[in-house]
Short mmCIF file of the N, C-alpha and C atoms (twelve columns), coordinates in Angstrom:
data_MODEL
# 
_entry.id   MODEL 
# 
loop_
_atom_site.group_PDB 
_atom_site.id 
_atom_site.type_symbol 
_atom_site.label_atom_id 
_atom_site.label_alt_id 
_atom_site.label_comp_id 
_atom_site.label_asym_id 
_atom_site.label_seq_id 
_atom_site.Cartn_x 
_atom_site.Cartn_y 
_atom_site.Cartn_z 
_atom_site.pdbx_PDB_model_num 
ATOM 1   N N  . GLY A 1  98.109  141.931 84.551  1 
ATOM 2   C CA . GLY A 1  96.753  141.602 84.292  1 
ATOM 3   C C  . GLY A 1  96.576  140.133 84.000  1 
ATOM 4   N N  . LEU A 2  95.389  139.820 83.583  1 
ATOM 5   C CA . LEU A 2  95.026  138.453 83.284  1 
ATOM 6   C C  . LEU A 2  94.942  138.188 81.785  1 
ATOM 7   N N  . ALA A 3  95.472  139.099 80.986  1 
ATOM 8   C CA . ALA A 3  95.427  138.910 79.536  1 
ATOM 9   C C  . ALA A 3  96.074  137.589 79.152  1 
ATOM 10  N N  . GLY A 4  95.398  136.826 78.331  1 
ATOM 11  C CA . GLY A 4  95.934  135.550 77.880  1 
ATOM 12  C C  . GLY A 4  95.656  134.393 78.819  1 
ATOM 13  N N  . HIS A 5  95.035  134.658 79.955  1 
ATOM 14  C CA . HIS A 5  94.713  133.592 80.904  1 
ATOM 15  C C  . HIS A 5  93.224  133.268 80.835  1 
ATOM 16  N N  . VAL A 6  92.895  132.017 80.974  1 
ATOM 17  C CA . VAL A 6  91.501  131.595 81.024  1 
ATOM 18  C C  . VAL A 6  91.137  131.412 82.483  1 
ATOM 19  N N  . LEU A 7  90.151  132.132 82.927  1 
ATOM 20  C CA . LEU A 7  89.716  131.989 84.303  1 
ATOM 21  C C  . LEU A 7  89.003  130.657 84.469  1 
ATOM 22  N N  . GLY A 8  89.221  130.018 85.595  1 
ATOM 23  C CA . GLY A 8  88.647  128.705 85.853  1 
ATOM 24  C C  . GLY A 8  87.169  128.742 86.121  1 
ATOM 25  N N  . GLY A 9  86.626  127.576 86.303  1 
ATOM 26  C CA . GLY A 9  85.225  127.491 86.647  1 
ATOM 27  C C  . GLY A 9  84.673  126.099 86.463  1 
ATOM 28  N N  . LEU A 10 83.780  125.768 87.369  1 
ATOM 29  C CA . LEU A 10 83.083  124.488 87.299  1 
ATOM 30  C C  . LEU A 10 82.059  124.557 86.168  1 
ATOM 31  N N  . CYS A 11 82.122  123.616 85.251  1 
ATOM 32  C CA . CYS A 11 81.166  123.579 84.134  1 
ATOM 33  C C  . CYS A 11 79.750  123.428 84.667  1 
ATOM 34  N N  . PRO A 12 78.773  124.045 84.028  1 
ATOM 35  C CA . PRO A 12 77.383  123.887 84.446  1 
ATOM 36  C C  . PRO A 12 77.021  122.397 84.527  1 
ATOM 37  N N  . GLY A 13 76.517  121.975 85.682  1 
ATOM 38  C CA . GLY A 13 76.153  120.578 85.902  1 
ATOM 39  C C  . GLY A 13 77.339  119.687 86.210  1 
ATOM 40  N N  . GLY A 14 78.540  120.254 86.245  1 
ATOM 41  C CA . GLY A 14 79.757  119.475 86.439  1 
ATOM 42  C C  . GLY A 14 79.970  118.964 87.846  1 
ATOM 43  N N  . ASP A 15 79.087  119.337 88.766  1 
ATOM 44  C CA . ASP A 15 79.187  118.800 90.121  1 
ATOM 45  C C  . ASP A 15 78.223  117.631 90.334  1 
ATOM 46  N N  . GLN A 16 77.433  117.314 89.319  1 
ATOM 47  C CA . GLN A 16 76.476  116.221 89.421  1 
ATOM 48  C C  . GLN A 16 76.857  115.042 88.537  1 
ATOM 49  N N  . HIS A 17 77.539  115.336 87.451  1 
ATOM 50  C CA . HIS A 17 78.016  114.282 86.560  1 
ATOM 51  C C  . HIS A 17 79.196  114.836 85.772  1 
ATOM 52  N N  . LEU A 18 79.961  113.966 85.195  1 
ATOM 53  C CA . LEU A 18 81.144  114.374 84.456  1 
ATOM 54  C C  . LEU A 18 80.730  115.073 83.169  1 
ATOM 55  N N  . VAL A 19 81.179  116.310 83.016  1 
ATOM 56  C CA . VAL A 19 80.909  117.117 81.839  1 
ATOM 57  C C  . VAL A 19 82.246  117.379 81.171  1 
ATOM 58  N N  . GLN A 20 82.310  117.282 79.861  1 
ATOM 59  C CA . GLN A 20 83.555  117.547 79.143  1 
ATOM 60  C C  . GLN A 20 83.847  119.047 79.192  1 
ATOM 61  N N  . PRO A 21 84.930  119.467 79.865  1 
ATOM 62  C CA . PRO A 21 85.268  120.890 79.921  1 
ATOM 63  C C  . PRO A 21 85.566  121.443 78.530  1 
ATOM 64  N N  . THR A 22 85.141  122.672 78.303  1 
ATOM 65  C CA . THR A 22 85.368  123.314 77.007  1 
ATOM 66  C C  . THR A 22 86.629  124.167 77.012  1 
ATOM 67  N N  . GLY A 23 87.100  124.537 78.197  1 
ATOM 68  C CA . GLY A 23 88.250  125.419 78.303  1 
ATOM 69  C C  . GLY A 23 87.869  126.884 78.277  1 
ATOM 70  N N  . LYS A 24 86.620  127.151 78.056  1 
ATOM 71  C CA . LYS A 24 86.129  128.536 78.043  1 
ATOM 72  C C  . LYS A 24 85.889  128.984 79.485  1 
ATOM 73  N N  . PRO A 25 85.900  130.297 79.726  1 
ATOM 74  C CA . PRO A 25 85.629  130.778 81.084  1 
ATOM 75  C C  . PRO A 25 84.336  130.174 81.639  1 
ATOM 76  N N  . GLY A 26 84.417  129.696 82.863  1 
ATOM 77  C CA . GLY A 26 83.244  129.099 83.496  1 
ATOM 78  C C  . GLY A 26 83.078  127.626 83.201  1 
ATOM 79  N N  . CYS A 27 83.991  127.020 82.449  1 
ATOM 80  C CA . CYS A 27 83.882  125.580 82.172  1 
ATOM 81  C C  . CYS A 27 85.276  124.988 81.905  1 
ATOM 82  N N  . THR A 28 86.071  124.955 82.977  1 
ATOM 83  C CA . THR A 28 87.420  124.379 82.850  1 
ATOM 84  C C  . THR A 28 87.588  123.079 83.617  1 
ATOM 85  N N  . TYR A 29 86.592  122.690 84.403  1 
ATOM 86  C CA . TYR A 29 86.665  121.400 85.083  1 
ATOM 87  C C  . TYR A 29 85.282  120.909 85.473  1 
ATOM 88  N N  . SER A 30 85.196  119.618 85.713  1 
ATOM 89  C CA . SER A 30 83.997  118.993 86.258  1 
ATOM 90  C C  . SER A 30 84.447  117.773 87.044  1 
ATOM 91  N N  . TYR A 31 83.559  117.196 87.781  1 
ATOM 92  C CA . TYR A 31 83.900  115.996 88.526  1 
ATOM 93  C C  . TYR A 31 82.664  115.130 88.702  1 
ATOM 94  N N  . ALA A 32 82.905  113.863 88.827  1 
ATOM 95  C CA . ALA A 32 81.819  112.914 89.050  1 
ATOM 96  C C  . ALA A 32 81.956  112.397 90.482  1 
ATOM 97  N N  . GLU A 33 81.220  111.384 90.786  1 
ATOM 98  C CA . GLU A 33 81.306  110.790 92.115  1 
ATOM 99  C C  . GLU A 33 82.736  110.323 92.366  1 
ATOM 100 N N  . THR A 34 83.227  110.608 93.540  1 
ATOM 101 C CA . THR A 34 84.608  110.249 93.858  1 
ATOM 102 C C  . THR A 34 84.701  108.784 94.273  1 
ATOM 103 N N  . GLU A 35 85.899  108.269 94.159  1 
ATOM 104 C CA . GLU A 35 86.161  106.923 94.642  1 
ATOM 105 C C  . GLU A 35 87.525  106.913 95.296  1 
ATOM 106 N N  . GLN A 36 87.721  105.993 96.177  1 
ATOM 107 C CA . GLN A 36 88.978  105.890 96.894  1 
ATOM 108 C C  . GLN A 36 89.913  104.941 96.150  1 
ATOM 109 N N  . VAL A 37 91.162  105.363 95.996  1 
ATOM 110 C CA . VAL A 37 92.175  104.558 95.329  1 
ATOM 111 C C  . VAL A 37 93.366  104.451 96.282  1 
ATOM 112 N N  . SER A 38 93.875  103.256 96.472  1 
ATOM 113 C CA . SER A 38 94.997  103.083 97.394  1 
ATOM 114 C C  . SER A 38 96.305  103.496 96.735  1 
ATOM 115 N N  . ILE A 39 97.236  103.960 97.548  1 
ATOM 116 C CA . ILE A 39 98.547  104.329 97.031  1 
ATOM 117 C C  . ILE A 39 99.259  103.091 96.472  1 
ATOM 118 N N  . ASP A 40 98.982  101.921 97.016  1 
ATOM 119 C CA . ASP A 40 99.558  100.681 96.487  1 
ATOM 120 C C  . ASP A 40 99.111  100.448 95.048  1 
ATOM 121 N N  . GLU A 41 97.851  100.774 94.771  1 
ATOM 122 C CA . GLU A 41 97.332  100.622 93.412  1 
ATOM 123 C C  . GLU A 41 97.991  101.626 92.472  1 
ATOM 124 N N  . VAL A 42 98.103  102.867 92.915  1 
ATOM 125 C CA . VAL A 42 98.722  103.916 92.099  1 
ATOM 126 C C  . VAL A 42 100.182 103.580 91.808  1 
ATOM 127 N N  . ALA A 43 100.898 103.070 92.805  1 
ATOM 128 C CA . ALA A 43 102.317 102.737 92.651  1 
ATOM 129 C C  . ALA A 43 102.544 101.473 91.827  1 
ATOM 130 N N  . GLY A 44 101.495 100.690 91.600  1 
ATOM 131 C CA . GLY A 44 101.629 99.473  90.801  1 
ATOM 132 C C  . GLY A 44 101.915 98.221  91.600  1 
ATOM 133 N N  . ILE A 45 101.979 98.344  92.907  1 
ATOM 134 C CA . ILE A 45 102.287 97.195  93.759  1 
ATOM 135 C C  . ILE A 45 101.221 96.103  93.624  1 
ATOM 136 N N  . LEU A 46 99.959  96.498  93.494  1 
ATOM 137 C CA . LEU A 46 98.880  95.501  93.399  1 
ATOM 138 C C  . LEU A 46 98.885  94.766  92.067  1 
ATOM 139 N N  . GLY A 47 99.663  95.235  91.113  1 
ATOM 140 C CA . GLY A 47 99.790  94.560  89.827  1 
ATOM 141 C C  . GLY A 47 100.958 93.594  89.778  1 
ATOM 142 N N  . GLU A 48 101.758 93.562  90.829  1 
ATOM 143 C CA . GLU A 48 102.911 92.670  90.873  1 
ATOM 144 C C  . GLU A 48 102.501 91.258  91.268  1 
ATOM 145 N N  . ASP A 49 103.319 90.296  90.857  1 
ATOM 146 C CA . ASP A 49 103.063 88.887  91.169  1 
ATOM 147 C C  . ASP A 49 103.618 88.543  92.548  1 
ATOM 148 N N  . CYS A 50 102.813 87.895  93.348  1 
ATOM 149 C CA . CYS A 50 103.215 87.421  94.675  1 
ATOM 150 C C  . CYS A 50 102.976 85.914  94.744  1 
ATOM 151 N N  . GLY A 51 103.790 85.158  94.019  1 
ATOM 152 C CA . GLY A 51 103.686 83.708  94.065  1 
ATOM 153 C C  . GLY A 51 102.521 83.146  93.281  1 
ATOM 154 N N  . GLY A 52 102.318 83.615  92.042  1 
ATOM 155 C CA . GLY A 52 101.245 83.095  91.207  1 
ATOM 156 C C  . GLY A 52 99.913  83.790  91.403  1 
ATOM 157 N N  . ARG A 53 99.907  84.873  92.135  1 
ATOM 158 C CA . ARG A 53 98.701  85.675  92.354  1 
ATOM 159 C C  . ARG A 53 99.127  87.130  92.463  1 
ATOM 160 N N  . ARG A 54 98.176  88.025  92.348  1 
ATOM 161 C CA . ARG A 54 98.468  89.446  92.481  1 
ATOM 162 C C  . ARG A 54 98.727  89.784  93.954  1 
ATOM 163 N N  . CYS A 55 99.662  90.677  94.192  1 
ATOM 164 C CA . CYS A 55 99.930  91.132  95.562  1 
ATOM 165 C C  . CYS A 55 98.695  91.847  96.103  1 
ATOM 166 N N  . LYS A 56 98.401  91.639  97.377  1 
ATOM 167 C CA . LYS A 56 97.205  92.205  97.996  1 
ATOM 168 C C  . LYS A 56 97.462  93.540  98.690  1 
ATOM 169 N N  . SER A 57 98.715  93.802  99.066  1 
ATOM 170 C CA . SER A 57 99.056  95.011  99.811  1 
ATOM 171 C C  . SER A 57 100.562 95.224  99.743  1 
ATOM 172 N N  . TRP A 58 101.015 96.349  100.304 1 
ATOM 173 C CA . TRP A 58 102.444 96.623  100.355 1 
ATOM 174 C C  . TRP A 58 103.163 95.548  101.170 1 
ATOM 175 N N  . THR A 59 102.590 95.154  102.298 1 
ATOM 176 C CA . THR A 59 103.208 94.128  103.147 1 
ATOM 177 C C  . THR A 59 103.307 92.807  102.405 1 
ATOM 178 N N  . ASP A 60 102.257 92.434  101.692 1 
ATOM 179 C CA . ASP A 60 102.263 91.204  100.897 1 
ATOM 180 C C  . ASP A 60 103.367 91.283  99.836  1 
ATOM 181 N N  . PHE A 61 103.431 92.426  99.139  1 
ATOM 182 C CA . PHE A 61 104.477 92.631  98.139  1 
ATOM 183 C C  . PHE A 61 105.857 92.536  98.778  1 
ATOM 184 N N  . ARG A 62 106.047 93.221  99.866  1 
ATOM 185 C CA . ARG A 62 107.358 93.275  100.551 1 
ATOM 186 C C  . ARG A 62 107.855 91.881  100.897 1 
ATOM 187 N N  . ASN A 63 106.969 91.018  101.344 1 
ATOM 188 C CA . ASN A 63 107.360 89.678  101.786 1 
ATOM 189 C C  . ASN A 63 107.293 88.605  100.712 1 
ATOM 190 N N  . ASN A 64 106.445 88.782  99.686  1 
ATOM 191 C CA . ASN A 64 106.157 87.676  98.774  1 
ATOM 192 C C  . ASN A 64 106.333 87.951  97.288  1 
ATOM 193 N N  . CYS A 65 106.850 89.105  96.902  1 
ATOM 194 C CA . CYS A 65 106.936 89.369  95.460  1 
ATOM 195 C C  . CYS A 65 107.813 88.330  94.772  1 
ATOM 196 N N  . SER A 66 107.461 88.017  93.543  1 
ATOM 197 C CA . SER A 66 108.166 86.973  92.785  1 
ATOM 198 C C  . SER A 66 109.303 87.510  91.927  1 
ATOM 199 N N  . ASN A 67 109.324 88.793  91.675  1 
ATOM 200 C CA . ASN A 67 110.322 89.394  90.798  1 
ATOM 201 C C  . ASN A 67 111.635 89.589  91.562  1 
ATOM 202 N N  . SER A 68 112.644 88.827  91.195  1 
ATOM 203 C CA . SER A 68 113.927 88.886  91.909  1 
ATOM 204 C C  . SER A 68 114.608 90.250  91.768  1 
ATOM 205 N N  . ALA A 69 114.240 91.016  90.755  1 
ATOM 206 C CA . ALA A 69 114.825 92.350  90.579  1 
ATOM 207 C C  . ALA A 69 114.464 93.273  91.745  1 
ATOM 208 N N  . TYR A 70 113.365 92.985  92.444  1 
ATOM 209 C CA . TYR A 70 112.964 93.794  93.593  1 
ATOM 210 C C  . TYR A 70 113.624 93.326  94.892  1 
ATOM 211 N N  . ARG A 71 114.223 92.160  94.880  1 
ATOM 212 C CA . ARG A 71 114.844 91.622  96.102  1 
ATOM 213 C C  . ARG A 71 116.326 92.001  96.168  1 
ATOM 214 N N  . GLN A 72 116.555 93.295  96.129  1 
ATOM 215 C CA . GLN A 72 117.904 93.818  96.252  1 
ATOM 216 C C  . GLN A 72 117.840 95.206  96.861  1 
ATOM 217 N N  . MET A 73 118.976 95.655  97.387  1 
ATOM 218 C CA . MET A 73 119.047 96.978  97.997  1 
ATOM 219 C C  . MET A 73 120.431 97.565  97.792  1 
ATOM 220 N N  . PHE A 74 120.512 98.868  97.908  1 
ATOM 221 C CA . PHE A 74 121.798 99.544  97.819  1 
ATOM 222 C C  . PHE A 74 122.410 99.574  99.205  1 
ATOM 223 N N  . ASN A 75 123.639 99.096  99.311  1 
ATOM 224 C CA . ASN A 75 124.358 99.103  100.583 1 
ATOM 225 C C  . ASN A 75 125.291 100.309 100.576 1 
ATOM 226 N N  . PRO A 76 125.015 101.326 101.402 1 
ATOM 227 C CA . PRO A 76 125.843 102.522 101.391 1 
ATOM 228 C C  . PRO A 76 127.267 102.275 101.903 1 
ATOM 229 N N  . THR A 77 127.458 101.227 102.683 1 
ATOM 230 C CA . THR A 77 128.793 100.908 103.200 1 
ATOM 231 C C  . THR A 77 129.707 100.383 102.099 1 
ATOM 232 N N  . THR A 78 129.172 99.487  101.266 1 
ATOM 233 C CA . THR A 78 129.981 98.906  100.193 1 
ATOM 234 C C  . THR A 78 129.849 99.686  98.888  1 
ATOM 235 N N  . GLY A 79 128.763 100.477 98.759  1 
ATOM 236 C CA . GLY A 79 128.519 101.209 97.522  1 
ATOM 237 C C  . GLY A 79 128.003 100.330 96.401  1 
ATOM 238 N N  . LYS A 80 127.455 99.149  96.768  1 
ATOM 239 C CA . LYS A 80 126.980 98.200  95.760  1 
ATOM 240 C C  . LYS A 80 125.533 97.806  96.003  1 
ATOM 241 N N  . VAL A 81 124.895 97.351  94.929  1 
ATOM 242 C CA . VAL A 81 123.560 96.772  95.032  1 
ATOM 243 C C  . VAL A 81 123.744 95.308  95.403  1 
ATOM 244 N N  . GLU A 82 123.035 94.885  96.450  1 
ATOM 245 C CA . GLU A 82 123.201 93.530  96.970  1 
ATOM 246 C C  . GLU A 82 121.846 92.842  97.109  1 
ATOM 247 N N  . PRO A 83 121.840 91.496  97.084  1 
ATOM 248 C CA . PRO A 83 120.592 90.763  97.320  1 
ATOM 249 C C  . PRO A 83 120.019 91.124  98.694  1 
ATOM 250 N N  . TYR A 84 118.704 91.064  98.792  1 
ATOM 251 C CA . TYR A 84 118.018 91.431  100.036 1 
ATOM 252 C C  . TYR A 84 116.852 90.492  100.240 1 
ATOM 253 N N  . LYS A 85 116.505 90.204  101.487 1 
ATOM 254 C CA . LYS A 85 115.444 89.228  101.762 1 
ATOM 255 C C  . LYS A 85 114.041 89.767  101.498 1 
ATOM 256 N N  . TYR A 86 113.889 91.080  101.468 1 
ATOM 257 C CA . TYR A 86 112.589 91.683  101.211 1 
ATOM 258 C C  . TYR A 86 112.558 92.321  99.824  1 
ATOM 259 N N  . CYS A 87 111.370 92.520  99.305  1 
ATOM 260 C CA . CYS A 87 111.208 93.222  98.040  1 
ATOM 261 C C  . CYS A 87 111.212 94.718  98.328  1 
ATOM 262 N N  . VAL A 88 111.958 95.448  97.530  1 
ATOM 263 C CA . VAL A 88 112.100 96.889  97.703  1 
ATOM 264 C C  . VAL A 88 111.454 97.566  96.501  1 
ATOM 265 N N  . GLU A 89 110.463 98.427  96.770  1 
ATOM 266 C CA . GLU A 89 109.676 99.019  95.693  1 
ATOM 267 C C  . GLU A 89 110.217 100.348 95.197  1 
ATOM 268 N N  . TYR A 90 111.207 100.903 95.856  1 
ATOM 269 C CA . TYR A 90 111.713 102.200 95.447  1 
ATOM 270 C C  . TYR A 90 113.031 102.063 94.696  1 
ATOM 271 N N  . ASP A 91 113.466 103.153 94.108  1 
ATOM 272 C CA . ASP A 91 114.692 103.165 93.315  1 
ATOM 273 C C  . ASP A 91 115.891 102.902 94.216  1 
ATOM 274 N N  . ILE A 92 116.711 101.948 93.860  1 
ATOM 275 C CA . ILE A 92 117.870 101.606 94.679  1 
ATOM 276 C C  . ILE A 92 119.154 102.171 94.121  1 
ATOM 277 N N  . SER A 93 119.047 103.117 93.219  1 
ATOM 278 C CA . SER A 93 120.235 103.733 92.638  1 
ATOM 279 C C  . SER A 93 121.022 104.468 93.715  1 
ATOM 280 N N  . PRO A 94 122.322 104.337 93.711  1 
ATOM 281 C CA . PRO A 94 123.134 105.062 94.702  1 
ATOM 282 C C  . PRO A 94 123.067 106.580 94.509  1 
ATOM 283 N N  . LEU A 95 122.560 107.032 93.354  1 
ATOM 284 C CA . LEU A 95 122.460 108.457 93.089  1 
ATOM 285 C C  . LEU A 95 121.221 109.081 93.705  1 
ATOM 286 N N  . CYS A 96 120.339 108.250 94.246  1 
ATOM 287 C CA . CYS A 96 119.106 108.783 94.856  1 
ATOM 288 C C  . CYS A 96 119.345 109.246 96.270  1 
# 
């Protein structure tokens, strides 16, 4: 059965403006006007420094990031982290 579960539901008026959900049946979520967010923004790439300015895109970050910690890669042949000409935004751990 559903004992102990709260059934979901859009809060009254929650499709026109953001309403604070109460958690009670019929009011577990609401939403406001949507907006588009880039994956670069979510990943933090747009917050990185690209030569005294914020990076504008993944390509800008890849080519121009100022943080030397990102300019390295894991070389599977040697098993070591080595300097690299591009900025790498993902985990370079050999365990990944």
